[in-house]
XYZ file of C-alpha atoms in Angstrom:
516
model
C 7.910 19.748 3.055
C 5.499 19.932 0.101
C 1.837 21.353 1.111
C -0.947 20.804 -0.599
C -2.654 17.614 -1.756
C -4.337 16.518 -4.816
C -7.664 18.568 -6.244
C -10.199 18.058 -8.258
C -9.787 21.412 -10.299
C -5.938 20.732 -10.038
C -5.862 16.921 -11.928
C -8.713 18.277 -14.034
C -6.285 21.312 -15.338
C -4.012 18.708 -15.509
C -5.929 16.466 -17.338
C -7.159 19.048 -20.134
C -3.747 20.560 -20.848
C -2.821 16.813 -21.540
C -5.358 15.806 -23.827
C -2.991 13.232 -26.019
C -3.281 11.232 -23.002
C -6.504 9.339 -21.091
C -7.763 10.309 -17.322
C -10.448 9.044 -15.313
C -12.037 10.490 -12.363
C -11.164 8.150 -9.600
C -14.953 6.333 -8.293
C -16.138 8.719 -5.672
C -13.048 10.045 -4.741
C -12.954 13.626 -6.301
C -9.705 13.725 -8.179
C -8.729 12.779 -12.075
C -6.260 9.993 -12.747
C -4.451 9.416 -15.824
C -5.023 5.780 -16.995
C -1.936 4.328 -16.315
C -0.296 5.004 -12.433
C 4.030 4.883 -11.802
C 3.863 1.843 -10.075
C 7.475 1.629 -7.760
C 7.808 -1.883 -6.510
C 11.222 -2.214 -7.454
C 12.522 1.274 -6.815
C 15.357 2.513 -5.006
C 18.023 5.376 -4.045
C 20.754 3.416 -5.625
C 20.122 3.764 -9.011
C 19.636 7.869 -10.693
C 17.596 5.736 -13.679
C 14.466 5.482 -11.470
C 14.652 9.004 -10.070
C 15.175 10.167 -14.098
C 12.198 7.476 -14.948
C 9.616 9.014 -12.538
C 10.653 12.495 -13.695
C 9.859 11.991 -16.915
C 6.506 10.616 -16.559
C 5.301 13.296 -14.510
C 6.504 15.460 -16.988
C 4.760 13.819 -19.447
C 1.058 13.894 -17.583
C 1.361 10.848 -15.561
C 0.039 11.846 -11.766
C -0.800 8.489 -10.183
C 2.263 7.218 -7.900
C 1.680 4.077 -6.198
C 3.835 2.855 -3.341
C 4.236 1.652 -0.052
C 6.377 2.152 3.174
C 7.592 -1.385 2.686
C 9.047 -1.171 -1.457
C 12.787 -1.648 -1.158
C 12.402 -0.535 2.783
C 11.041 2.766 2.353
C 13.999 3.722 -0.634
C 10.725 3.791 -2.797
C 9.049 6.843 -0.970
C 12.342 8.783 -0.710
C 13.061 8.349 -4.794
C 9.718 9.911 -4.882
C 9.899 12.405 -2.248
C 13.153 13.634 -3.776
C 11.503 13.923 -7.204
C 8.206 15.851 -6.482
C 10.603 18.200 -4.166
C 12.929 18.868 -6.909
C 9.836 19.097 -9.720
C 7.819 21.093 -7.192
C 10.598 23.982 -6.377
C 11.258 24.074 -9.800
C 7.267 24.924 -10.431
C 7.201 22.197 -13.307
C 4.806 20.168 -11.204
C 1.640 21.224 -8.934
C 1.087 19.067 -6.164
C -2.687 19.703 -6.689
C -2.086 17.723 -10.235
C -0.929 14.679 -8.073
C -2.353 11.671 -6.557
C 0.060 9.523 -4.025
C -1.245 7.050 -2.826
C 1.146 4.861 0.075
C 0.446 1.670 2.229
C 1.381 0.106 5.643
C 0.791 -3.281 6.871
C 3.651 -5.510 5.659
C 6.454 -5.227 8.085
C 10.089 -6.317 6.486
C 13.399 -4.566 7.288
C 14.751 -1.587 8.814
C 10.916 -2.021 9.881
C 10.890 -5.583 11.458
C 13.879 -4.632 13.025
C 12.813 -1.898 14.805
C 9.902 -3.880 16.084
C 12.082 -6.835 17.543
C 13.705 -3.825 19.377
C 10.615 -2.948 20.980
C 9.543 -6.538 21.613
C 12.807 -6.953 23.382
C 12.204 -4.038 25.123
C 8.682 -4.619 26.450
C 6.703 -2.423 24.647
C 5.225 -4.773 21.197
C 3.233 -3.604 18.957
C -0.378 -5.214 19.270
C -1.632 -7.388 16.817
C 1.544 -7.818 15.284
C 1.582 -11.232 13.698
C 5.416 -12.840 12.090
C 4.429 -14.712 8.916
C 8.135 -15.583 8.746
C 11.687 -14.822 9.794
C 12.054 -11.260 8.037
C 8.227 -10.849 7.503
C 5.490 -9.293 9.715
C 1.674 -7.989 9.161
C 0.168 -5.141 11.617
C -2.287 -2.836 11.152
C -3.137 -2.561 14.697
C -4.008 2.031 14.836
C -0.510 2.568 16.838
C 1.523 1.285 14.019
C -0.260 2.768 11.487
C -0.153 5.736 12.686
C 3.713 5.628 13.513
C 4.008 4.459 9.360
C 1.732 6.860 8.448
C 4.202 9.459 9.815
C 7.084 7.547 8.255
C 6.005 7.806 4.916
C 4.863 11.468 4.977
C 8.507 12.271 6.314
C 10.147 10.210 3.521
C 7.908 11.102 0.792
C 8.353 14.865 1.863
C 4.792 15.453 2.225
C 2.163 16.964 4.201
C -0.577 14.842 3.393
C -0.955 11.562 1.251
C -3.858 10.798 -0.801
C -5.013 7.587 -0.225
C -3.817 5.364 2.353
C -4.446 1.472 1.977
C -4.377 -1.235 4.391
C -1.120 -3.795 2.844
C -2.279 -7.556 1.946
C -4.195 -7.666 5.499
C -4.926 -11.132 4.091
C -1.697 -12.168 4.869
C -3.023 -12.874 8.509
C -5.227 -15.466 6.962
C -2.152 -17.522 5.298
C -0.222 -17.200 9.106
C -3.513 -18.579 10.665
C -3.856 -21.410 7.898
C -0.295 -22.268 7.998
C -0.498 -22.205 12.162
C -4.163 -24.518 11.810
C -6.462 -22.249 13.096
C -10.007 -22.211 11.904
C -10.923 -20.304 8.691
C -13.565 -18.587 10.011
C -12.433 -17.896 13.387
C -9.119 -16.214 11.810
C -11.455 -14.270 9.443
C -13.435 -12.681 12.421
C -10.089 -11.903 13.923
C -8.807 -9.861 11.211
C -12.203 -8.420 10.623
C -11.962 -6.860 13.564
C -8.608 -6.072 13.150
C -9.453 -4.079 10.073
C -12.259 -2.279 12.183
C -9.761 -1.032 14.586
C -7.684 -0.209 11.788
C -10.262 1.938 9.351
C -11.794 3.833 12.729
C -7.703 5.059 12.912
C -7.631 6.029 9.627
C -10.786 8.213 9.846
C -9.398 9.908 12.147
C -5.984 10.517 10.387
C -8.643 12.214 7.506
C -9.362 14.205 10.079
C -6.014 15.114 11.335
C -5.155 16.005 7.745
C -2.323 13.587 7.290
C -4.471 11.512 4.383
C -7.892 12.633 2.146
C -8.841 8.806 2.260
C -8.143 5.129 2.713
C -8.396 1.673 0.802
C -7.260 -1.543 0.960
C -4.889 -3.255 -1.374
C -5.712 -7.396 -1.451
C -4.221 -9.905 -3.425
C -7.729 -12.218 -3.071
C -10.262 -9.764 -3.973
C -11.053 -12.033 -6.734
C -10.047 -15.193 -5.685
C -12.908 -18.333 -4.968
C -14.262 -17.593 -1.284
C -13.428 -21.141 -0.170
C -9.925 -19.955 -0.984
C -8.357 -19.161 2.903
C -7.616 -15.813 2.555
C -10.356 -14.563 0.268
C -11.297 -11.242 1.839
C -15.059 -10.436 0.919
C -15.426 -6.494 -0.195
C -18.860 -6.224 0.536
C -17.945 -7.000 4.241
C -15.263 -4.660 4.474
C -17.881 -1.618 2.945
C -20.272 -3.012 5.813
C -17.234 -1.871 8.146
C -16.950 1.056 6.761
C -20.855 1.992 6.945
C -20.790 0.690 10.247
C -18.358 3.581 11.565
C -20.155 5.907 9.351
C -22.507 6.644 6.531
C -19.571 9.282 5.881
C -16.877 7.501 6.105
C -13.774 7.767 3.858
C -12.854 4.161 2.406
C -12.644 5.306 -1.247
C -10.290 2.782 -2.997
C -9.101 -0.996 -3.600
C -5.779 -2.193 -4.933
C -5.652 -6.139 -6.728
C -3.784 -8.232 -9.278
C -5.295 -8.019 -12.626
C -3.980 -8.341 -16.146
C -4.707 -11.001 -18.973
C -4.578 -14.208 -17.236
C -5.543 -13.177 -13.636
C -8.871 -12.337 -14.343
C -10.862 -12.990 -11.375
C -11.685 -9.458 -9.931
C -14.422 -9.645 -13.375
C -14.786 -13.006 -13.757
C -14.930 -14.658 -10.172
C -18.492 -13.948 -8.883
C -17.999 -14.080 -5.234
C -19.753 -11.004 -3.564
C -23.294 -10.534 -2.668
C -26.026 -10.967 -5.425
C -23.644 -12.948 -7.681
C -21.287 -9.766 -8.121
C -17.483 -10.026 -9.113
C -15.389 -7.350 -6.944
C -15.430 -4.995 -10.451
C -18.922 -5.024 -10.638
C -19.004 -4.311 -6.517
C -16.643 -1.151 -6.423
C -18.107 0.505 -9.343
C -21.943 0.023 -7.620
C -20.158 1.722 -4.627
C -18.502 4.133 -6.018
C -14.691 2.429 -5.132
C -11.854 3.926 -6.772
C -10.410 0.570 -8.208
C -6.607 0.332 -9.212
C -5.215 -2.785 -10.381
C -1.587 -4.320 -10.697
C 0.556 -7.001 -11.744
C -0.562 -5.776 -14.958
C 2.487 -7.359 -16.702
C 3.698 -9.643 -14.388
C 1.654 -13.171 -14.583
C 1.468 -15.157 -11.481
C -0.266 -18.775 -12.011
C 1.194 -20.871 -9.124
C 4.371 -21.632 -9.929
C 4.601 -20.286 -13.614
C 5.496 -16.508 -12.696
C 6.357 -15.039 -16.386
C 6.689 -11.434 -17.775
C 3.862 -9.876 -20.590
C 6.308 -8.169 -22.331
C 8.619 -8.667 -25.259
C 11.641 -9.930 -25.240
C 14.848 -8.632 -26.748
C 17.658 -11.171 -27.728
C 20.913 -9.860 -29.270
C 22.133 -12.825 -31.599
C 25.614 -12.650 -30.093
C 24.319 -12.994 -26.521
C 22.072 -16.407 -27.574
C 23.535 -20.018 -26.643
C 21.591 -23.343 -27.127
C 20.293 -25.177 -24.394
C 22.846 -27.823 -24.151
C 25.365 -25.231 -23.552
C 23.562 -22.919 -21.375
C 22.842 -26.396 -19.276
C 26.238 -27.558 -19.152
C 27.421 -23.453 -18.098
C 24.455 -23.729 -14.883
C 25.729 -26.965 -13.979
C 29.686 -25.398 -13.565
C 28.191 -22.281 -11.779
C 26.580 -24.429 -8.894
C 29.791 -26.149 -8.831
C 31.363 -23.232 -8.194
C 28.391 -22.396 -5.730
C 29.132 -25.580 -3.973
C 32.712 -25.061 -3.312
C 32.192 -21.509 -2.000
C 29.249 -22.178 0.665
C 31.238 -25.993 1.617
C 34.145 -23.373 2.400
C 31.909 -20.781 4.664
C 29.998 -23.631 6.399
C 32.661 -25.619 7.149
C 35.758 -22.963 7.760
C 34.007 -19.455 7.698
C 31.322 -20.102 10.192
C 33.359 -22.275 12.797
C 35.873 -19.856 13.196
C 34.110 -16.809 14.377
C 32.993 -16.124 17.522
C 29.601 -16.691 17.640
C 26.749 -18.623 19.991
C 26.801 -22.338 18.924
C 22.890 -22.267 18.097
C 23.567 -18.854 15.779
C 26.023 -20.532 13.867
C 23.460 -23.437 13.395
C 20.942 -21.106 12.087
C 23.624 -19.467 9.543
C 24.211 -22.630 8.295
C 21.042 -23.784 7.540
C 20.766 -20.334 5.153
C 24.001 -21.331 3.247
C 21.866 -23.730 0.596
C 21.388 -21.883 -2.383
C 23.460 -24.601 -4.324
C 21.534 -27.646 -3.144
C 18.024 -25.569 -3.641
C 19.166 -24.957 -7.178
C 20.366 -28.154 -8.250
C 16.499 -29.622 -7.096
C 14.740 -26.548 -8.401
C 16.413 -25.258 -11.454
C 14.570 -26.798 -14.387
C 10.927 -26.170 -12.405
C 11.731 -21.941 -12.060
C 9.698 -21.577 -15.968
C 11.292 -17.869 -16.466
C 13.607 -15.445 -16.332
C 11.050 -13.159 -13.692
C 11.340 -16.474 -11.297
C 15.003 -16.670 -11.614
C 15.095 -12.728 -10.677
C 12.674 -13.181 -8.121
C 15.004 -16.026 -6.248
C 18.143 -13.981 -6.572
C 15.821 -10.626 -5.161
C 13.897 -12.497 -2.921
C 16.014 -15.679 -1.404
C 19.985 -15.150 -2.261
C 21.011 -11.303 -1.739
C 18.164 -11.617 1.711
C 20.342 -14.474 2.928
C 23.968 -12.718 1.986
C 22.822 -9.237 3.610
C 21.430 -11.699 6.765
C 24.689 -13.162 6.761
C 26.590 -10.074 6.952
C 24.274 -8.427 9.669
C 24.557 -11.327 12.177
C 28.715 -11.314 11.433
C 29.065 -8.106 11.928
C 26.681 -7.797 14.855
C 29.924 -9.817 16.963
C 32.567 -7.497 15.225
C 33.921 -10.713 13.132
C 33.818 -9.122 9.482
C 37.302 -9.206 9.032
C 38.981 -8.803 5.529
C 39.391 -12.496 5.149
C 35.022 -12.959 5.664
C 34.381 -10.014 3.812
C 36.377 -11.376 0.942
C 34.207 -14.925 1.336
C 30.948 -13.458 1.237
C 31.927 -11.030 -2.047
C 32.721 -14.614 -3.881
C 29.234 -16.149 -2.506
C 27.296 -13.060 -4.105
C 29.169 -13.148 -7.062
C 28.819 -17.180 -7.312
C 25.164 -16.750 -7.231
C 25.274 -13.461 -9.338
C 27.063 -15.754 -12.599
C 24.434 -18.662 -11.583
C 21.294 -16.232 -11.795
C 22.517 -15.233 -15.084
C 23.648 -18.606 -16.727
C 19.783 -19.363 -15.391
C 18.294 -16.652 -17.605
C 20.461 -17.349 -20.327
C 18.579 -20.770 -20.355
C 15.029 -19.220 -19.440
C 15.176 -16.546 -22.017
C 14.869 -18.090 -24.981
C 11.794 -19.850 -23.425
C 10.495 -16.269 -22.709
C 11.014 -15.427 -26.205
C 9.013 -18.390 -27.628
C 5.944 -17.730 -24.982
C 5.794 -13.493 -25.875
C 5.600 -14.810 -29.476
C 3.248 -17.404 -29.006
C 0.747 -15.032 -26.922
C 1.257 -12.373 -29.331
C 0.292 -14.845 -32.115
C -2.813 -16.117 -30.264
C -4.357 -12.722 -28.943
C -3.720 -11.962 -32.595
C -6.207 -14.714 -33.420
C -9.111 -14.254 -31.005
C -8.897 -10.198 -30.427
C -7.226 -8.849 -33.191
C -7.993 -5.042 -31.872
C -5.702 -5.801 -28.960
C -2.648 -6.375 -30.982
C -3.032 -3.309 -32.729
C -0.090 -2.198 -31.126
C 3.450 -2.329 -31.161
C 4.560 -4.645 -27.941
C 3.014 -6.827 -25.824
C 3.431 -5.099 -23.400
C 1.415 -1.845 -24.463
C -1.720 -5.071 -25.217
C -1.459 -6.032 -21.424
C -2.067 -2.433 -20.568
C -4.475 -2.139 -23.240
C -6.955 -5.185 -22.180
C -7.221 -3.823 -19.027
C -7.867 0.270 -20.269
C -10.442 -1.165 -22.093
C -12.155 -3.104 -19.365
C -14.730 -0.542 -17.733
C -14.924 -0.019 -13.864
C -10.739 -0.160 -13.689
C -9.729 3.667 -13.303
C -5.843 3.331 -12.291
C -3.448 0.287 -14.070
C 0.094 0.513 -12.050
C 2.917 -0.234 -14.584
C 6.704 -0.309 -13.016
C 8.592 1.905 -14.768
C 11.668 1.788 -13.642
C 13.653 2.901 -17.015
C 12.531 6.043 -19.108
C 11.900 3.747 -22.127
C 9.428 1.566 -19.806
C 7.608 5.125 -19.566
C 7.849 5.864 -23.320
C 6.187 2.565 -24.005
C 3.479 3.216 -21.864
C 2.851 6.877 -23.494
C 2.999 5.414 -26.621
C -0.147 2.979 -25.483
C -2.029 5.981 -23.408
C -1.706 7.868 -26.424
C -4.400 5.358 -28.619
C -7.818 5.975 -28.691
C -9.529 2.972 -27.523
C -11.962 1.231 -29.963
C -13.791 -0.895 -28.050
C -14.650 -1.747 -24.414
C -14.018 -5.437 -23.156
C -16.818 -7.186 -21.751
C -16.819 -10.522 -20.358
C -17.053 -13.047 -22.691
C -13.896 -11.060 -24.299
C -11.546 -11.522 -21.074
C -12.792 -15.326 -20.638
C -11.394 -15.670 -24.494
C -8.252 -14.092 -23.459
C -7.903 -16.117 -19.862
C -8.080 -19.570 -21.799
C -6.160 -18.629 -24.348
C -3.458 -17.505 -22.361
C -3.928 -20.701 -20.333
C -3.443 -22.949 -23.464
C 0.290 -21.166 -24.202
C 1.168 -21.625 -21.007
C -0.085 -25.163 -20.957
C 1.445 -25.879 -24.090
C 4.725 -24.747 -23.069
């Protein structure tokens, strides 16, 4: 167990004997972050590059890690654990230096299992709300505090920084989506979020945290929008329990085309939620930095590398995703209508198998609308290796995964695998064209932002220049993913970004993405 938790004198010392890089002292919470925060999303134990990533940029003078007990179902907090342990005995790292900051809400996995068990067993959690199959929300005060304890076990800590409430809003989309009344679902997870900050001042008090936030993906959204959560209201919670209290930071979406959080005046007075945190003091971190979502069009702010062997026109890379769901066809025709049959399970579980066995059909409708490579990735991370995993769980469950099923379900995720990447074989030269045609256009309007050597390292630089943002989370998942980042935090910045700069950026963004 590592003892200790992050210091003002500690990231300060830290700070100074970095001073290549940039810090910022976090709002009103006491403690110095460096500008750019290890954001770990998409980290797990499987692969020794993340672990060798997030050793390096602590080395290096990064000391904001970002996570949450839900990231790859919990893997995320153990990668880190394991690293500060290691970096910690080895006294290369102070844990004074560091600021981790971990969340709860979302329940998904190992997680939502575990809560079925005690929902079968009589004992639910209250206030526990299923969005979908696979995907809960609670932050009712007993399961916060049983996550709480979760995370400081796998992150080998005795006490975490901050600790945020997860997308609460999610409630709001379950209540819209089950026609209950806007406002009446907003009072209800007001009050839920009462119940749940009155917990967490008392974990400050038990030690186990130094403060709480919330991390929202509608802090800047419109307010008619259904699950706009208003941040003045929640800091009238907070007061409410106490002129003391400890809700120090907020968590959003931000980066060149989501620029609401500035832009979006929807707080009290005619204040955007920027404007809001820094007249209260809120330590503000922001992410999605690189990753653009506008509806449907989910693309990457980054470049992108293409090896001249590797490229194929579009005819051909059409005509190779059209014999990969072929192939995709054959394989789930064979488990529906031979695989699934012959075991031995309930008549209305086979039913609901079957209905998960559609990636083919789903592709052949959807293929041309995905726009990128990140939505292709995001449907094999998020919809095919969910449904294979299901698959094998519920088989398994009876005893039925013989060799002949096993060997059925290895061709299904390896069908899927060669259609994914005949998909971004056809998507990446589109994300090629739209890196170029940003970079061309920000070139334009804001030269000073391209004064850099990838677009990536201008995404993080629009928003280190945009006052009132302390902490930008990056996922850097490979060590050259944390050199490009050093390279950026190693820049002076020339210029602050006010508004009429981001609302130049915003439409021109919007006009490449328009245009293509």
């Amino acid at each position: 167990m590592i003892t200790g938790k992050a210091t003002l004198e500690g990231t300060q010392q830290l700070a100074q004997a970095n001073p290549h890089l940039s810090y910022r002292q976090f709002g009103s919470f006491e403690v110095w972050i460096s500008q750019v925060g290890f954001g770990t999303y998409r980290i797990d134990e499987q692969d020794e590059q993340y672990q060798h990533a997030l050793r390096k940029a602590l080395l290096e003078g990064i000391n904001l890690i970002d996570t949450s007990s839900m990231y790859a179902n919990g893997s995320a907090e153990k990668v880190i654990g394991h690293v500060l342990k290691q970096l910690v005995d080895e006294e290369k790292i102070r844990r004074e230096e560091l600021v981790i900051v971990s969340k709860a809400g979302i329940v998904v996995g190992e997680d939502s299992e575990e809560t079925m068990k005690r929902t079968a067993a009589g004992k639910p959690y209250q206030d526990f709300t299923t969005v979908h199959e696979g995907m809960s929300i609670c932050i009712h005060p007993e399961y916060l505090q049983d996550q709480l304890t979760r995370s400081l076990q796998r992150l080998q800590l005795e006490q975490i920084d901050c600790y945020m409430l997860h997308n609460p809003e999610w409630y709001l989309l379950w209540a819209k989506m089950n026609k209950i009344k806007q406002q009446e679902a907003y009072e209800e997870l007001l009050e839920r979020i009462e119940k749940a900050f009155l917990h967490l001042e008392k974990e400050v008090e038990a030690g186990r945290i130094q403060c709480y936030g919330v991390s929202a993906n509608s802090f800047g959204s419109n307010p008619k929008e259904f699950d706009f959560i208003a941040l003045d209201t929640l800091w009238a919670i907070a007061e409410k329990i106490s002129p003391h209290h400890h809700f120090r930071v907020i968590q959003f979406p931000m980066n060149m085309y989501e620029s609401g959080p500035l832009l979006e005046k929807n707080h009290g007075h005619g204040q955007s939620a920027l404007r809001f945190a820094k007249e209260k003091g809120l330590g503000v971190m922001t992410n999605r930095t690189l990753d653009v979502t506008a509806k449907e069009k989910i693309f990457r702010l980054t470049d992108i590398r293409m090896e001249p062997e590797t490229m194929i026109d579009e005819k051909e890379a059409t005509q190779k995703i059209k014999a990969c769901l072929d192939r995709v066809d054959e394989v789930e025709e064979q488990i529906v209508d031979h695989i699934l049959p012959a075991l031995k399970l309930e008549r209305d579980e086979v039913k609901e198998l079957k209905k998960k066995v559609t990636a083919g059909a789903m592709l052949r409708k959807y293929w041309k609308k995905l726009y990128s490579s990140a939505n292709v990735h995001n449907v094999q991370s998020l919809l095919f290796e969910p449904v294979i995993t299901d698959l094998r769980k519920s088989i398994a469950k009876h005893g039925e995964l013989d060799d002949q099923t096993l060997e059925w379900l290895d061709t299904y995720k390896e069908v899927l695998t060669k259609a994914t990447d005949a998909l971004k074989s056809y998507y990446t030269p589109k994300d090629c064209q739209r890196a170029q045609a940003i970079k061309k256009e920000l070139s334009r309007v804001r030269p000073h932002l391209m004064a850099t050597d990838t677009l990536s390292q201008a995404a993080i630089r629009t928003m280190r220049a945009t006052p009132d943002v302390h902490g930008i989370l990056v996922g850097m998942r490979r060590e050259h993913y944390v050199d490009d980042v050093l390279a950026e935090l190693q820049r002076p910045l020339d210029a602050q970004l006010q508004e009429e700069d981001w609302q130049t950026i915003t439409q021109t963004l919007k006009a490449v993405i328009g245009a293509r």
